[in-house]
Amino acid sequence: MYSVVDGHNDTLSRLVMIEEETPDAFWERQVSGHVDYERAIEGGLAAAFFAAWVDNPQQDGFSDHSFDRYIQPDGSYTLPLPPPITLAYAQKVIHQLFSKLFRLEAESQGRLSIVRNIEQLEANLKKPGLISAIMHIEGAEAIDEDLHALDVYYQAGLRSLGFVWSRSNIFGEGVPFAFPSSADIGDGLTEAGKKLVKACNRLGILIDVSHLNEKGFWDVVALSDAPIVATHSNAYALTASSRNLNDQQLEAIKKSQGLVGLNFAVLFLHEAGQVASEVDLSNMSKHLKHLIDQVGIDCVGFGTDFDGARISQKIKDVSGLPILIDYLKEDGFSESDLNKITHENWLRVLRATWK
Ligand code: ZN
């Protein structure tokens, strides 16, 4: 079985949401959701970026993420951009999510470990039954303009940061969920955003360009001295979604020896982009092959979006990772390719980025 390092899940958000009814949802096998301990071990999951993401407060009316009502008869859709959120609100939610992760680690009896450096991650990968968690923030609204919170979150264990989700904030602009639509919408990074690039470089925090608009992407490319990483994005050439990367962006990722994590969300894989539809494993293989054509076999990985998106019924949840890997094997991927895709490439990039 291949050990998998996953570049993105939204499991903390789901666990916090269902905490009252099922406080032990991570440790007891579930039938719903995508990730719990048992199913993760079954699927070969060895490490994952656990995202802390802040939804808009309910009163904004933007926290209903059922996309289906926005889909036009021709399959196109554009979701309205959610309004900005406050620093105080963002911090409250981020603290709740990270507190959940710290508590999971504390009660894990050696089954979950938050990793803060590459040596620890590599040592953990040799221990069967242990899942390594990488602390990631998706949308930097919890960080103040003077970046004091960044130092605090770094000390707490933050090792990966996406400057924006779909919303704009003081650092930059995200893309709306739209199809067909390019990511070339809005302005680049603000001055605070540019300072944030430098601060992340200095601390060794991975900068995630998934969700960032195109001008912001190019600002990161120009300013960052670390590999350029999109933790969960696919190929725009195959699915013309604002969340996918065009071939020029992929070339920049290749040049920096960065990484693209294949996103398992149906939404970013289907040629026609329709949210309601199902995709086959062949769609995933096609995207992976296009990404590899552009960036090379050393710069791709997985960034599943488990617990944050609708994924193919062929995979169902994290325990289905070997089903995809077997399919890729039959579709021409060698053992060496699969070792790189499942974990070696992520390890290389984290080694080059973390301090
Ligand atoms: Zn995301």
PDB file of N, CA and C in Angstrom, residues 15-82:
ATOM      1  N   LEU A  15     -15.673  18.129  11.758  1.00  0.00           N
ATOM      2  CA  LEU A  15     -15.676  17.591  13.127  1.00  0.00           C
ATOM      3  C   LEU A  15     -16.285  18.584  14.113  1.00  0.00           C
ATOM      4  N   VAL A  16     -15.933  19.866  13.936  1.00  0.00           N
ATOM      5  CA  VAL A  16     -16.481  20.882  14.838  1.00  0.00           C
ATOM      6  C   VAL A  16     -17.989  21.025  14.630  1.00  0.00           C
ATOM      7  N   MET A  17     -18.417  20.918  13.374  1.00  0.00           N
ATOM      8  CA  MET A  17     -19.836  21.068  13.061  1.00  0.00           C
ATOM      9  C   MET A  17     -20.677  19.965  13.710  1.00  0.00           C
ATOM     10  N   ILE A  18     -20.149  18.743  13.752  1.00  0.00           N
ATOM     11  CA  ILE A  18     -20.951  17.612  14.265  1.00  0.00           C
ATOM     12  C   ILE A  18     -20.570  17.226  15.695  1.00  0.00           C
ATOM     13  N   GLU A  19     -19.757  18.081  16.333  1.00  0.00           N
ATOM     14  CA  GLU A  19     -19.178  17.730  17.629  1.00  0.00           C
ATOM     15  C   GLU A  19     -20.213  17.409  18.708  1.00  0.00           C
ATOM     16  N   GLU A  20     -21.331  18.147  18.703  1.00  0.00           N
ATOM     17  CA  GLU A  20     -22.314  17.930  19.775  1.00  0.00           C
ATOM     18  C   GLU A  20     -22.950  16.554  19.720  1.00  0.00           C
ATOM     19  N   GLU A  21     -23.336  16.130  18.515  1.00  0.00           N
ATOM     20  CA  GLU A  21     -23.976  14.812  18.390  1.00  0.00           C
ATOM     21  C   GLU A  21     -22.954  13.685  18.419  1.00  0.00           C
ATOM     22  N   THR A  22     -21.783  13.902  17.793  1.00  0.00           N
ATOM     23  CA  THR A  22     -20.781  12.835  17.697  1.00  0.00           C
ATOM     24  C   THR A  22     -19.400  13.360  18.087  1.00  0.00           C
ATOM     25  N   PRO A  23     -19.176  13.501  19.404  1.00  0.00           N
ATOM     26  CA  PRO A  23     -17.901  14.069  19.861  1.00  0.00           C
ATOM     27  C   PRO A  23     -16.684  13.220  19.466  1.00  0.00           C
ATOM     28  N   ASP A  24     -16.883  11.913  19.242  1.00  0.00           N
ATOM     29  CA  ASP A  24     -15.748  11.049  18.900  1.00  0.00           C
ATOM     30  C   ASP A  24     -15.721  10.669  17.425  1.00  0.00           C
ATOM     31  N   ALA A  25     -16.243  11.562  16.586  1.00  0.00           N
ATOM     32  CA  ALA A  25     -16.399  11.232  15.164  1.00  0.00           C
ATOM     33  C   ALA A  25     -15.077  10.892  14.473  1.00  0.00           C
ATOM     34  N   PHE A  26     -13.959  11.391  14.992  1.00  0.00           N
ATOM     35  CA  PHE A  26     -12.687  11.072  14.327  1.00  0.00           C
ATOM     36  C   PHE A  26     -12.196   9.675  14.709  1.00  0.00           C
ATOM     37  N   TRP A  27     -12.540   9.249  15.923  1.00  0.00           N
ATOM     38  CA  TRP A  27     -12.000   7.974  16.423  1.00  0.00           C
ATOM     39  C   TRP A  27     -12.935   6.811  16.188  1.00  0.00           C
ATOM     40  N   GLU A  28     -14.209   7.103  15.982  1.00  0.00           N
ATOM     41  CA  GLU A  28     -15.176   6.031  15.717  1.00  0.00           C
ATOM     42  C   GLU A  28     -15.546   6.057  14.252  1.00  0.00           C
ATOM     43  N   ARG A  29     -15.496   4.906  13.622  1.00  0.00           N
ATOM     44  CA  ARG A  29     -15.766   4.839  12.187  1.00  0.00           C
ATOM     45  C   ARG A  29     -17.151   5.407  11.861  1.00  0.00           C
ATOM     46  N   GLN A  30     -17.169   6.298  10.885  1.00  0.00           N
ATOM     47  CA  GLN A  30     -18.416   6.951  10.482  1.00  0.00           C
ATOM     48  C   GLN A  30     -18.863   6.426   9.122  1.00  0.00           C
ATOM     49  N   VAL A  31     -20.161   6.605   8.826  1.00  0.00           N
ATOM     50  CA  VAL A  31     -20.624   6.272   7.471  1.00  0.00           C
ATOM     51  C   VAL A  31     -20.715   7.528   6.613  1.00  0.00           C
ATOM     52  N   SER A  32     -20.763   8.702   7.265  1.00  0.00           N
ATOM     53  CA  SER A  32     -20.826   9.943   6.482  1.00  0.00           C
ATOM     54  C   SER A  32     -19.485  10.667   6.573  1.00  0.00           C
ATOM     55  N   GLY A  33     -19.344  11.730   5.788  1.00  0.00           N
ATOM     56  CA  GLY A  33     -18.072  12.461   5.761  1.00  0.00           C
ATOM     57  C   GLY A  33     -17.008  11.635   5.060  1.00  0.00           C
ATOM     58  N   HIS A  34     -15.812  12.217   4.959  1.00  0.00           N
ATOM     59  CA  HIS A  34     -14.751  11.544   4.196  1.00  0.00           C
ATOM     60  C   HIS A  34     -13.608  10.997   5.029  1.00  0.00           C
ATOM     61  N   VAL A  35     -13.339  11.634   6.176  1.00  0.00           N
ATOM     62  CA  VAL A  35     -12.119  11.240   6.912  1.00  0.00           C
ATOM     63  C   VAL A  35     -12.423  10.951   8.384  1.00  0.00           C
ATOM     64  N   ASP A  36     -12.096   9.743   8.842  1.00  0.00           N
ATOM     65  CA  ASP A  36     -11.947   9.445  10.267  1.00  0.00           C
ATOM     66  C   ASP A  36     -10.727   8.532  10.372  1.00  0.00           C
ATOM     67  N   TYR A  37     -10.304   8.269  11.594  1.00  0.00           N
ATOM     68  CA  TYR A  37      -9.036   7.550  11.774  1.00  0.00           C
ATOM     69  C   TYR A  37      -9.030   6.187  11.067  1.00  0.00           C
ATOM     70  N   GLU A  38     -10.063   5.398  11.299  1.00  0.00           N
ATOM     71  CA  GLU A  38     -10.078   4.035  10.741  1.00  0.00           C
ATOM     72  C   GLU A  38     -10.032   4.031   9.221  1.00  0.00           C
ATOM     73  N   ARG A  39     -10.890   4.855   8.632  1.00  0.00           N
ATOM     74  CA  ARG A  39     -10.918   4.896   7.162  1.00  0.00           C
ATOM     75  C   ARG A  39      -9.626   5.477   6.602  1.00  0.00           C
ATOM     76  N   ALA A  40      -9.010   6.414   7.330  1.00  0.00           N
ATOM     77  CA  ALA A  40      -7.744   7.008   6.872  1.00  0.00           C
ATOM     78  C   ALA A  40      -6.641   5.944   6.824  1.00  0.00           C
ATOM     79  N   ILE A  41      -6.562   5.134   7.882  1.00  0.00           N
ATOM     80  CA  ILE A  41      -5.534   4.090   7.919  1.00  0.00           C
ATOM     81  C   ILE A  41      -5.784   3.061   6.815  1.00  0.00           C
ATOM     82  N   GLU A  42      -7.055   2.729   6.604  1.00  0.00           N
ATOM     83  CA  GLU A  42      -7.412   1.795   5.529  1.00  0.00           C
ATOM     84  C   GLU A  42      -6.972   2.311   4.161  1.00  0.00           C
ATOM     85  N   GLY A  43      -7.064   3.628   3.971  1.00  0.00           N
ATOM     86  CA  GLY A  43      -6.722   4.215   2.680  1.00  0.00           C
ATOM     87  C   GLY A  43      -5.234   4.503   2.509  1.00  0.00           C
ATOM     88  N   GLY A  44      -4.455   4.309   3.552  1.00  0.00           N
ATOM     89  CA  GLY A  44      -3.013   4.566   3.456  1.00  0.00           C
ATOM     90  C   GLY A  44      -2.640   6.006   3.773  1.00  0.00           C
ATOM     91  N   LEU A  45      -3.578   6.787   4.335  1.00  0.00           N
ATOM     92  CA  LEU A  45      -3.253   8.183   4.651  1.00  0.00           C
ATOM     93  C   LEU A  45      -2.208   8.242   5.761  1.00  0.00           C
ATOM     94  N   ALA A  46      -1.090   8.896   5.479  1.00  0.00           N
ATOM     95  CA  ALA A  46      -0.007   8.985   6.458  1.00  0.00           C
ATOM     96  C   ALA A  46       0.126  10.403   7.004  1.00  0.00           C
ATOM     97  N   ALA A  47      -0.213  11.386   6.188  1.00  0.00           N
ATOM     98  CA  ALA A  47      -0.103  12.787   6.615  1.00  0.00           C
ATOM     99  C   ALA A  47      -1.084  13.622   5.804  1.00  0.00           C
ATOM    100  N   ALA A  48      -1.564  14.701   6.401  1.00  0.00           N
ATOM    101  CA  ALA A  48      -2.480  15.578   5.673  1.00  0.00           C
ATOM    102  C   ALA A  48      -2.379  16.997   6.193  1.00  0.00           C
ATOM    103  N   PHE A  49      -2.584  17.930   5.272  1.00  0.00           N
ATOM    104  CA  PHE A  49      -2.770  19.328   5.647  1.00  0.00           C
ATOM    105  C   PHE A  49      -4.201  19.435   6.187  1.00  0.00           C
ATOM    106  N   PHE A  50      -4.333  19.772   7.461  1.00  0.00           N
ATOM    107  CA  PHE A  50      -5.653  19.978   8.066  1.00  0.00           C
ATOM    108  C   PHE A  50      -5.949  21.477   8.002  1.00  0.00           C
ATOM    109  N   ALA A  51      -6.893  21.838   7.131  1.00  0.00           N
ATOM    110  CA  ALA A  51      -7.177  23.256   6.914  1.00  0.00           C
ATOM    111  C   ALA A  51      -8.058  23.807   8.022  1.00  0.00           C
ATOM    112  N   ALA A  52      -7.735  25.031   8.435  1.00  0.00           N
ATOM    113  CA  ALA A  52      -8.636  25.810   9.278  1.00  0.00           C
ATOM    114  C   ALA A  52      -9.216  26.893   8.377  1.00  0.00           C
ATOM    115  N   TRP A  53     -10.508  26.783   8.134  1.00  0.00           N
ATOM    116  CA  TRP A  53     -11.195  27.682   7.202  1.00  0.00           C
ATOM    117  C   TRP A  53     -12.381  28.306   7.916  1.00  0.00           C
ATOM    118  N   VAL A  54     -12.633  29.583   7.612  1.00  0.00           N
ATOM    119  CA  VAL A  54     -13.715  30.297   8.283  1.00  0.00           C
ATOM    120  C   VAL A  54     -14.843  30.581   7.304  1.00  0.00           C
ATOM    121  N   ASP A  55     -15.996  30.026   7.588  1.00  0.00           N
ATOM    122  CA  ASP A  55     -17.178  30.318   6.785  1.00  0.00           C
ATOM    123  C   ASP A  55     -17.699  31.703   7.177  1.00  0.00           C
ATOM    124  N   ASN A  56     -18.462  32.330   6.272  1.00  0.00           N
ATOM    125  CA  ASN A  56     -19.113  33.592   6.663  1.00  0.00           C
ATOM    126  C   ASN A  56     -20.112  33.326   7.784  1.00  0.00           C
ATOM    127  N   PRO A  57     -20.289  34.301   8.690  1.00  0.00           N
ATOM    128  CA  PRO A  57     -21.300  34.112   9.734  1.00  0.00           C
ATOM    129  C   PRO A  57     -22.680  33.934   9.089  1.00  0.00           C
ATOM    130  N   GLN A  58     -23.543  33.169   9.770  1.00  0.00           N
ATOM    131  CA  GLN A  58     -24.835  32.843   9.164  1.00  0.00           C
ATOM    132  C   GLN A  58     -25.627  34.058   8.728  1.00  0.00           C
ATOM    133  N   GLN A  59     -25.542  35.141   9.521  1.00  0.00           N
ATOM    134  CA  GLN A  59     -26.355  36.321   9.188  1.00  0.00           C
ATOM    135  C   GLN A  59     -25.963  36.961   7.860  1.00  0.00           C
ATOM    136  N   ASP A  60     -24.770  36.635   7.333  1.00  0.00           N
ATOM    137  CA  ASP A  60     -24.375  37.148   6.014  1.00  0.00           C
ATOM    138  C   ASP A  60     -25.177  36.497   4.890  1.00  0.00           C
ATOM    139  N   GLY A  61     -25.776  35.335   5.184  1.00  0.00           N
ATOM    140  CA  GLY A  61     -26.550  34.629   4.163  1.00  0.00           C
ATOM    141  C   GLY A  61     -25.679  33.962   3.114  1.00  0.00           C
ATOM    142  N   PHE A  62     -24.388  33.763   3.430  1.00  0.00           N
ATOM    143  CA  PHE A  62     -23.495  33.152   2.447  1.00  0.00           C
ATOM    144  C   PHE A  62     -22.994  31.781   2.880  1.00  0.00           C
ATOM    145  N   SER A  63     -23.540  31.287   3.985  1.00  0.00           N
ATOM    146  CA  SER A  63     -22.986  30.044   4.490  1.00  0.00           C
ATOM    147  C   SER A  63     -23.722  28.815   3.959  1.00  0.00           C
ATOM    148  N   ASP A  64     -24.631  29.022   2.984  1.00  0.00           N
ATOM    149  CA  ASP A  64     -25.254  27.883   2.321  1.00  0.00           C
ATOM    150  C   ASP A  64     -24.439  27.584   1.066  1.00  0.00           C
ATOM    151  N   HIS A  65     -23.738  26.454   1.083  1.00  0.00           N
ATOM    152  CA  HIS A  65     -22.840  26.168  -0.032  1.00  0.00           C
ATOM    153  C   HIS A  65     -23.404  25.145  -1.005  1.00  0.00           C
ATOM    154  N   SER A  66     -24.725  25.051  -1.076  1.00  0.00           N
ATOM    155  CA  SER A  66     -25.317  24.177  -2.093  1.00  0.00           C
ATOM    156  C   SER A  66     -25.294  24.928  -3.423  1.00  0.00           C
ATOM    157  N   PHE A  67     -24.339  24.527  -4.245  1.00  0.00           N
ATOM    158  CA  PHE A  67     -24.086  25.236  -5.501  1.00  0.00           C
ATOM    159  C   PHE A  67     -25.210  25.050  -6.523  1.00  0.00           C
ATOM    160  N   ASP A  68     -25.932  23.932  -6.361  1.00  0.00           N
ATOM    161  CA  ASP A  68     -26.822  23.485  -7.437  1.00  0.00           C
ATOM    162  C   ASP A  68     -27.794  24.576  -7.921  1.00  0.00           C
ATOM    163  N   ARG A  69     -28.254  25.401  -6.969  1.00  0.00           N
ATOM    164  CA  ARG A  69     -29.252  26.403  -7.365  1.00  0.00           C
ATOM    165  C   ARG A  69     -28.677  27.490  -8.264  1.00  0.00           C
ATOM    166  N   TYR A  70     -27.345  27.551  -8.389  1.00  0.00           N
ATOM    167  CA  TYR A  70     -26.738  28.574  -9.254  1.00  0.00           C
ATOM    168  C   TYR A  70     -26.447  28.068 -10.662  1.00  0.00           C
ATOM    169  N   ILE A  71     -26.642  26.760 -10.887  1.00  0.00           N
ATOM    170  CA  ILE A  71     -26.267  26.193 -12.185  1.00  0.00           C
ATOM    171  C   ILE A  71     -27.303  26.530 -13.252  1.00  0.00           C
ATOM    172  N   GLN A  72     -26.807  27.085 -14.351  1.00  0.00           N
ATOM    173  CA  GLN A  72     -27.670  27.433 -15.476  1.00  0.00           C
ATOM    174  C   GLN A  72     -27.899  26.193 -16.347  1.00  0.00           C
ATOM    175  N   PRO A  73     -28.932  26.239 -17.203  1.00  0.00           N
ATOM    176  CA  PRO A  73     -29.204  25.082 -18.072  1.00  0.00           C
ATOM    177  C   PRO A  73     -27.988  24.663 -18.917  1.00  0.00           C
ATOM    178  N   ASP A  74     -27.124  25.614 -19.276  1.00  0.00           N
ATOM    179  CA  ASP A  74     -25.948  25.251 -20.090  1.00  0.00           C
ATOM    180  C   ASP A  74     -24.784  24.752 -19.223  1.00  0.00           C
ATOM    181  N   GLY A  75     -24.982  24.643 -17.924  1.00  0.00           N
ATOM    182  CA  GLY A  75     -23.937  24.095 -17.055  1.00  0.00           C
ATOM    183  C   GLY A  75     -23.057  25.166 -16.424  1.00  0.00           C
ATOM    184  N   SER A  76     -23.183  26.395 -16.878  1.00  0.00           N
ATOM    185  CA  SER A  76     -22.336  27.457 -16.314  1.00  0.00           C
ATOM    186  C   SER A  76     -22.874  27.892 -14.947  1.00  0.00           C
ATOM    187  N   TYR A  77     -22.005  28.482 -14.140  1.00  0.00           N
ATOM    188  CA  TYR A  77     -22.450  29.031 -12.861  1.00  0.00           C
ATOM    189  C   TYR A  77     -21.471  30.088 -12.394  1.00  0.00           C
ATOM    190  N   THR A  78     -21.966  31.049 -11.635  1.00  0.00           N
ATOM    191  CA  THR A  78     -21.106  32.014 -10.941  1.00  0.00           C
ATOM    192  C   THR A  78     -21.697  32.235  -9.569  1.00  0.00           C
ATOM    193  N   LEU A  79     -20.988  31.859  -8.539  1.00  0.00           N
ATOM    194  CA  LEU A  79     -21.480  32.105  -7.183  1.00  0.00           C
ATOM    195  C   LEU A  79     -21.132  33.516  -6.764  1.00  0.00           C
ATOM    196  N   PRO A  80     -22.032  34.192  -6.043  1.00  0.00           N
ATOM    197  CA  PRO A  80     -21.703  35.530  -5.567  1.00  0.00           C
ATOM    198  C   PRO A  80     -20.516  35.475  -4.608  1.00  0.00           C
ATOM    199  N   LEU A  81     -19.702  36.515  -4.628  1.00  0.00           N
ATOM    200  CA  LEU A  81     -18.558  36.583  -3.710  1.00  0.00           C
ATOM    201  C   LEU A  81     -19.046  36.873  -2.294  1.00  0.00           C
ATOM    202  N   PRO A  82     -18.670  36.058  -1.332  1.00  0.00           N
ATOM    203  CA  PRO A  82     -19.081  36.357   0.050  1.00  0.00           C
ATOM    204  C   PRO A  82     -18.410  37.635   0.546  1.00  0.00           C
TER     205      PRO A  82
END
